[in-house]
C-alpha positions as a Markdown table, in Angstrom:
| # | Residue | x | y | z |
|---|---|---|---|---|
| 1 | Unk | 40.1 | 121.0 | 77.3 |
| 2 | Unk | 41.3 | 117.4 | 76.5 |
| 3 | Unk | 39.8 | 117.7 | 73.0 |
| 4 | Unk | 41.4 | 121.1 | 72.5 |
| 5 | Unk | 44.8 | 119.8 | 73.5 |
| 6 | Unk | 44.4 | 116.8 | 71.2 |
| 7 | Unk | 44.2 | 119.2 | 68.3 |
| 8 | Unk | 47.8 | 120.2 | 68.7 |
| 9 | Unk | 48.8 | 116.6 | 67.9 |
| 10 | Unk | 47.0 | 116.8 | 64.6 |
| 11 | Unk | 48.7 | 120.0 | 63.4 |
| 12 | Unk | 51.7 | 118.2 | 61.9 |
| 13 | Unk | 49.3 | 116.5 | 59.5 |
| 14 | Unk | 48.4 | 119.9 | 58.0 |
| 15 | Unk | 52.0 | 121.0 | 57.6 |
| 16 | Unk | 53.0 | 117.6 | 56.0 |
| 17 | Unk | 50.1 | 117.5 | 53.6 |
| 18 | Unk | 52.3 | 118.3 | 50.5 |
| 19 | Unk | 54.5 | 115.2 | 51.2 |
| 20 | Unk | 51.6 | 112.7 | 51.5 |
| 21 | Unk | 50.3 | 110.6 | 48.7 |
| 22 | Unk | 46.7 | 109.6 | 48.0 |
| 23 | Unk | 45.5 | 106.0 | 47.8 |
| 24 | Unk | 43.9 | 105.0 | 44.5 |
| 25 | Unk | 40.3 | 103.8 | 44.3 |
| 26 | Unk | 37.3 | 103.6 | 42.0 |
| 27 | Unk | 36.8 | 106.4 | 39.5 |
| 28 | Unk | 33.7 | 108.3 | 40.8 |
| 29 | Unk | 34.6 | 111.7 | 39.4 |
| 30 | Unk | 34.7 | 110.9 | 35.7 |
| 31 | Unk | 36.5 | 114.1 | 34.9 |
| 32 | Unk | 34.1 | 116.4 | 36.9 |
| 33 | Unk | 35.5 | 119.6 | 38.5 |
| 34 | Unk | 35.9 | 120.0 | 42.3 |
| 35 | Unk | 36.8 | 123.0 | 44.3 |
| 36 | Unk | 38.1 | 122.8 | 47.9 |
| 37 | Unk | 38.1 | 125.8 | 50.2 |
| 38 | Unk | 40.4 | 125.8 | 53.3 |
| 39 | Unk | 39.6 | 126.8 | 56.9 |
| 40 | Unk | 40.5 | 129.8 | 59.0 |
| 41 | Unk | 44.2 | 130.7 | 59.0 |
| 42 | Unk | 45.0 | 128.0 | 56.5 |
| 43 | Unk | 45.5 | 127.8 | 52.7 |
| 44 | Unk | 45.6 | 125.3 | 49.9 |
| 45 | Unk | 48.5 | 123.4 | 51.5 |
| 46 | Unk | 46.1 | 122.2 | 54.2 |
| 47 | Unk | 43.8 | 120.6 | 51.6 |
| 48 | Unk | 46.5 | 119.0 | 49.5 |
| 49 | Unk | 45.8 | 115.4 | 50.5 |
| 50 | Unk | 42.1 | 115.8 | 50.1 |
| 51 | Unk | 42.6 | 117.2 | 46.6 |
| 52 | Unk | 45.0 | 114.5 | 45.6 |
| 53 | Unk | 42.5 | 111.9 | 46.8 |
| 54 | Unk | 39.8 | 113.5 | 44.7 |
| 55 | Unk | 42.1 | 113.4 | 41.7 |
| 56 | Unk | 42.9 | 109.8 | 42.3 |
| 57 | Unk | 39.2 | 109.1 | 42.2 |
| 58 | Unk | 38.6 | 110.8 | 38.9 |
| 59 | Unk | 37.8 | 114.4 | 39.8 |
| 60 | Unk | 39.6 | 117.4 | 38.5 |
| 61 | Unk | 40.2 | 119.3 | 41.8 |
| 62 | Unk | 41.2 | 122.9 | 42.3 |
| 63 | Unk | 42.4 | 124.8 | 45.4 |
| 64 | Unk | 40.8 | 128.1 | 46.0 |
| 65 | Unk | 44.0 | 130.0 | 45.1 |
| 66 | Unk | 43.3 | 133.0 | 47.4 |
| 67 | Unk | 46.1 | 132.5 | 49.9 |
| 68 | Unk | 45.3 | 132.2 | 53.6 |
| 69 | Unk | 41.7 | 132.2 | 54.6 |
| 70 | Unk | 41.3 | 135.0 | 57.2 |
| 71 | Unk | 37.5 | 135.4 | 57.2 |
| 72 | Unk | 34.4 | 136.1 | 55.3 |
| 73 | Unk | 35.3 | 138.5 | 52.5 |
| 74 | Unk | 32.9 | 139.8 | 49.9 |
| 75 | Unk | 35.6 | 140.3 | 47.3 |
| 76 | Unk | 36.8 | 136.7 | 47.7 |
| 77 | Unk | 33.2 | 135.4 | 47.4 |
| 78 | Unk | 32.9 | 137.2 | 44.1 |
| 79 | Unk | 36.1 | 135.7 | 42.8 |
| 80 | Unk | 35.0 | 132.3 | 43.9 |
| 81 | Unk | 31.6 | 132.8 | 42.1 |
| 82 | Unk | 33.5 | 133.6 | 38.9 |
| 83 | Unk | 35.9 | 130.6 | 39.4 |
| 84 | Unk | 33.1 | 128.1 | 39.9 |
| 85 | Unk | 31.2 | 129.4 | 36.8 |
| 86 | Unk | 34.4 | 129.2 | 34.8 |
| 87 | Unk | 35.1 | 125.6 | 36.0 |
| 88 | Unk | 31.5 | 124.7 | 35.0 |
| 89 | Unk | 31.9 | 126.1 | 31.5 |
| 90 | Unk | 35.4 | 124.6 | 31.0 |
| 91 | Unk | 34.4 | 121.0 | 32.0 |
| 92 | Unk | 30.7 | 121.1 | 30.9 |
| 93 | Unk | 29.8 | 119.6 | 34.3 |
| 94 | Unk | 28.7 | 121.2 | 37.6 |
| 95 | Unk | 31.2 | 121.6 | 40.3 |
| 96 | Unk | 31.6 | 119.6 | 43.5 |
| 97 | Unk | 32.2 | 122.1 | 46.3 |
| 98 | Unk | 33.9 | 121.1 | 49.5 |
| 99 | Unk | 34.6 | 123.5 | 52.4 |
| 100 | Unk | 36.6 | 122.7 | 55.5 |
| 101 | Unk | 35.7 | 124.6 | 58.7 |
| 102 | Unk | 35.3 | 128.3 | 57.7 |
| 103 | Unk | 35.6 | 127.1 | 54.1 |
| 104 | Unk | 32.3 | 125.3 | 54.5 |
| 105 | Unk | 30.6 | 128.6 | 55.4 |
| 106 | Unk | 31.9 | 130.0 | 52.1 |
| 107 | Unk | 30.6 | 126.9 | 50.4 |
| 108 | Unk | 27.1 | 127.3 | 51.8 |
| 109 | Unk | 26.9 | 131.0 | 50.8 |
| 110 | Unk | 28.1 | 130.2 | 47.3 |
| 111 | Unk | 25.5 | 127.4 | 47.0 |
| 112 | Unk | 22.8 | 129.9 | 47.7 |
| 113 | Unk | 24.1 | 132.3 | 45.2 |
| 114 | Unk | 25.1 | 130.1 | 42.2 |
| 115 | Unk | 23.3 | 126.7 | 42.7 |
| 116 | Unk | 23.1 | 126.4 | 38.9 |
| 117 | Unk | 26.9 | 125.8 | 38.8 |
| 118 | Unk | 27.1 | 123.2 | 41.6 |
| 119 | Unk | 26.6 | 119.5 | 41.8 |
| 120 | Unk | 26.9 | 119.2 | 45.6 |
| 121 | Unk | 28.2 | 121.0 | 48.7 |
| 122 | Unk | 30.1 | 119.2 | 51.4 |
| 123 | Unk | 30.9 | 121.0 | 54.6 |
| 124 | Unk | 33.7 | 119.4 | 56.8 |
| 125 | Unk | 33.7 | 120.4 | 60.4 |
| 126 | Unk | 32.0 | 123.7 | 59.5 |
| 127 | Unk | 30.1 | 125.7 | 62.1 |
| 128 | Unk | 27.0 | 126.7 | 60.1 |
| 129 | Unk | 24.5 | 126.1 | 62.8 |
| 130 | Unk | 23.9 | 127.3 | 66.4 |
| 131 | Unk | 25.9 | 129.7 | 68.5 |
| 132 | Unk | 28.6 | 131.5 | 66.4 |
| 133 | Unk | 30.8 | 131.5 | 69.5 |
| 134 | Unk | 30.5 | 127.8 | 70.4 |
| 135 | Unk | 34.0 | 127.2 | 69.2 |
| 136 | Unk | 37.6 | 127.9 | 70.1 |
| 137 | Unk | 38.3 | 130.1 | 67.1 |
| 138 | Unk | 35.9 | 133.0 | 67.3 |
| 139 | Unk | 38.4 | 135.3 | 69.1 |
| 140 | Unk | 41.0 | 134.6 | 66.4 |
| 141 | Unk | 38.4 | 135.3 | 63.7 |
| 142 | Unk | 37.4 | 138.6 | 65.3 |
| 143 | Unk | 41.0 | 139.7 | 65.8 |
| 144 | Unk | 41.6 | 139.2 | 62.0 |
| 145 | Unk | 38.4 | 140.9 | 60.8 |
| 146 | Unk | 36.5 | 144.2 | 61.2 |
| 147 | Unk | 33.3 | 142.4 | 62.0 |
| 148 | Unk | 32.1 | 140.0 | 64.7 |
| 149 | Unk | 31.1 | 136.4 | 64.0 |
| 150 | Unk | 27.5 | 137.5 | 64.4 |
| 151 | Unk | 27.8 | 140.1 | 61.7 |
| 152 | Unk | 29.5 | 138.4 | 58.7 |
| 153 | Unk | 29.4 | 140.5 | 55.5 |
| 154 | Unk | 26.9 | 138.5 | 53.5 |
| 155 | Unk | 23.1 | 138.4 | 53.5 |
| 156 | Unk | 22.6 | 134.6 | 53.1 |
| 157 | Unk | 21.4 | 132.6 | 56.1 |
| 158 | Unk | 23.9 | 129.7 | 56.3 |
| 159 | Unk | 21.5 | 127.7 | 58.5 |
| 160 | Unk | 19.1 | 127.4 | 55.6 |
| 161 | Unk | 19.8 | 124.4 | 53.4 |
| 162 | Unk | 21.2 | 125.4 | 50.0 |
| 163 | Unk | 19.2 | 124.3 | 46.9 |
| 164 | Unk | 21.7 | 121.6 | 46.0 |
| 165 | Unk | 22.5 | 118.2 | 47.6 |
| 166 | Unk | 24.3 | 118.9 | 50.8 |
| 167 | Unk | 26.5 | 116.7 | 53.1 |
| 168 | Unk | 27.5 | 117.9 | 56.6 |
| 169 | Unk | 30.5 | 116.1 | 58.0 |
| 170 | Unk | 31.0 | 116.4 | 61.7 |
| 171 | Unk | 32.9 | 115.0 | 64.6 |
| 172 | Unk | 31.8 | 114.3 | 68.2 |
| 173 | Unk | 35.4 | 114.8 | 69.4 |
| 174 | Unk | 36.1 | 118.1 | 67.6 |
| 175 | Unk | 38.2 | 120.2 | 69.8 |
| 176 | Unk | 37.8 | 123.5 | 67.9 |
| 177 | Unk | 34.1 | 123.7 | 67.0 |
| 178 | Unk | 31.1 | 122.4 | 69.0 |
| 179 | Unk | 29.9 | 119.2 | 67.2 |
| 180 | Unk | 26.2 | 120.3 | 67.1 |
| 181 | Unk | 27.3 | 123.4 | 65.2 |
| 182 | Unk | 28.8 | 121.3 | 62.4 |
| 183 | Unk | 26.1 | 118.7 | 62.4 |
| 184 | Unk | 23.1 | 121.0 | 62.4 |
| 185 | Unk | 19.4 | 120.0 | 62.5 |
| 186 | Unk | 17.8 | 117.5 | 60.1 |
| 187 | Unk | 16.4 | 120.2 | 57.8 |
| 188 | Unk | 19.7 | 122.0 | 57.4 |
| 189 | Unk | 21.4 | 119.4 | 55.2 |
| 190 | Unk | 20.3 | 116.5 | 53.1 |
| 191 | Unk | 22.9 | 114.1 | 54.6 |
| 192 | Unk | 25.2 | 114.0 | 57.6 |
| 193 | Unk | 28.3 | 112.0 | 58.1 |
| 194 | Unk | 29.9 | 111.5 | 61.6 |
| 195 | Unk | 33.6 | 110.9 | 61.6 |
| 196 | Unk | 35.1 | 111.0 | 65.1 |
| 197 | Unk | 38.4 | 112.7 | 64.5 |
| 198 | Unk | 40.0 | 115.9 | 65.8 |
| 199 | Unk | 39.2 | 119.1 | 63.8 |
| 200 | Unk | 42.6 | 119.3 | 62.2 |
| 201 | Unk | 42.6 | 115.6 | 61.3 |
| 202 | Unk | 39.2 | 115.3 | 59.8 |
| 203 | Unk | 40.4 | 117.0 | 56.6 |
| 204 | Unk | 43.9 | 115.5 | 56.6 |
| 205 | Unk | 43.4 | 111.9 | 57.8 |
| 206 | Unk | 43.4 | 109.3 | 54.9 |
| 207 | Unk | 40.7 | 107.3 | 56.7 |
| 208 | Unk | 38.5 | 110.4 | 57.2 |
| 209 | Unk | 39.0 | 111.6 | 53.6 |
| 210 | Unk | 38.2 | 108.2 | 52.2 |
| 211 | Unk | 35.0 | 108.1 | 54.2 |
| 212 | Unk | 34.1 | 111.6 | 52.9 |
| 213 | Unk | 34.7 | 110.5 | 49.3 |
| 214 | Unk | 32.7 | 107.3 | 49.8 |
| 215 | Unk | 29.8 | 109.3 | 51.1 |
| 216 | Unk | 29.9 | 111.6 | 48.1 |
| 217 | Unk | 29.7 | 108.5 | 45.9 |
| 218 | Unk | 26.9 | 107.1 | 47.9 |
| 219 | Unk | 24.8 | 110.3 | 47.7 |
| 220 | Unk | 25.4 | 110.6 | 44.0 |
| 221 | Unk | 24.3 | 107.0 | 43.5 |
| 222 | Unk | 21.1 | 107.6 | 45.4 |
| 223 | Unk | 20.3 | 110.6 | 43.2 |
| 224 | Unk | 20.8 | 108.6 | 39.9 |
């Protein structure tokens, strides 16, 4: 309950995202495309600072451009498949895909479907493992959708690691999603990054975002 109540203190960060500026740093993107998918009941405003930070580090970031994320939607998945393929063609480089919370489930499904267009998948506080109801958002999800959290409208098993480099970012003090659901087991991701911040802060805190970007750079350096 304490963790859940702490989340309310982080909500202003989400709303104030458009007013916040990113810190500069080393160019690790080198003009490569990045797509960021927001979480449940949020839209591109919530990922503004994350995308600005990616831009400041040399990426060409995009929001998902599909309004408020209300749940798993086959039509939206198809539109994202087309968008990612278009970004790959436009820039001539595979796409960095980042999904926050529910957005991370979209990201893992997309990575199974179109791995040829992706450089890496990063899930941020995303419940891809374990009990689908081990969180404080499942009732909201089911109220907004015509299916249960156990019966999402896609065939991919999101617990299976996608065939691209994968980072799972999780928090031991998450007040919305059980930490073990965002962390997963060893075989579910290539890398895991623990950032102890509330659920609504892990994608909006400058400190957390910079640690995520640093991890992306670290994983890419290991691969090269």
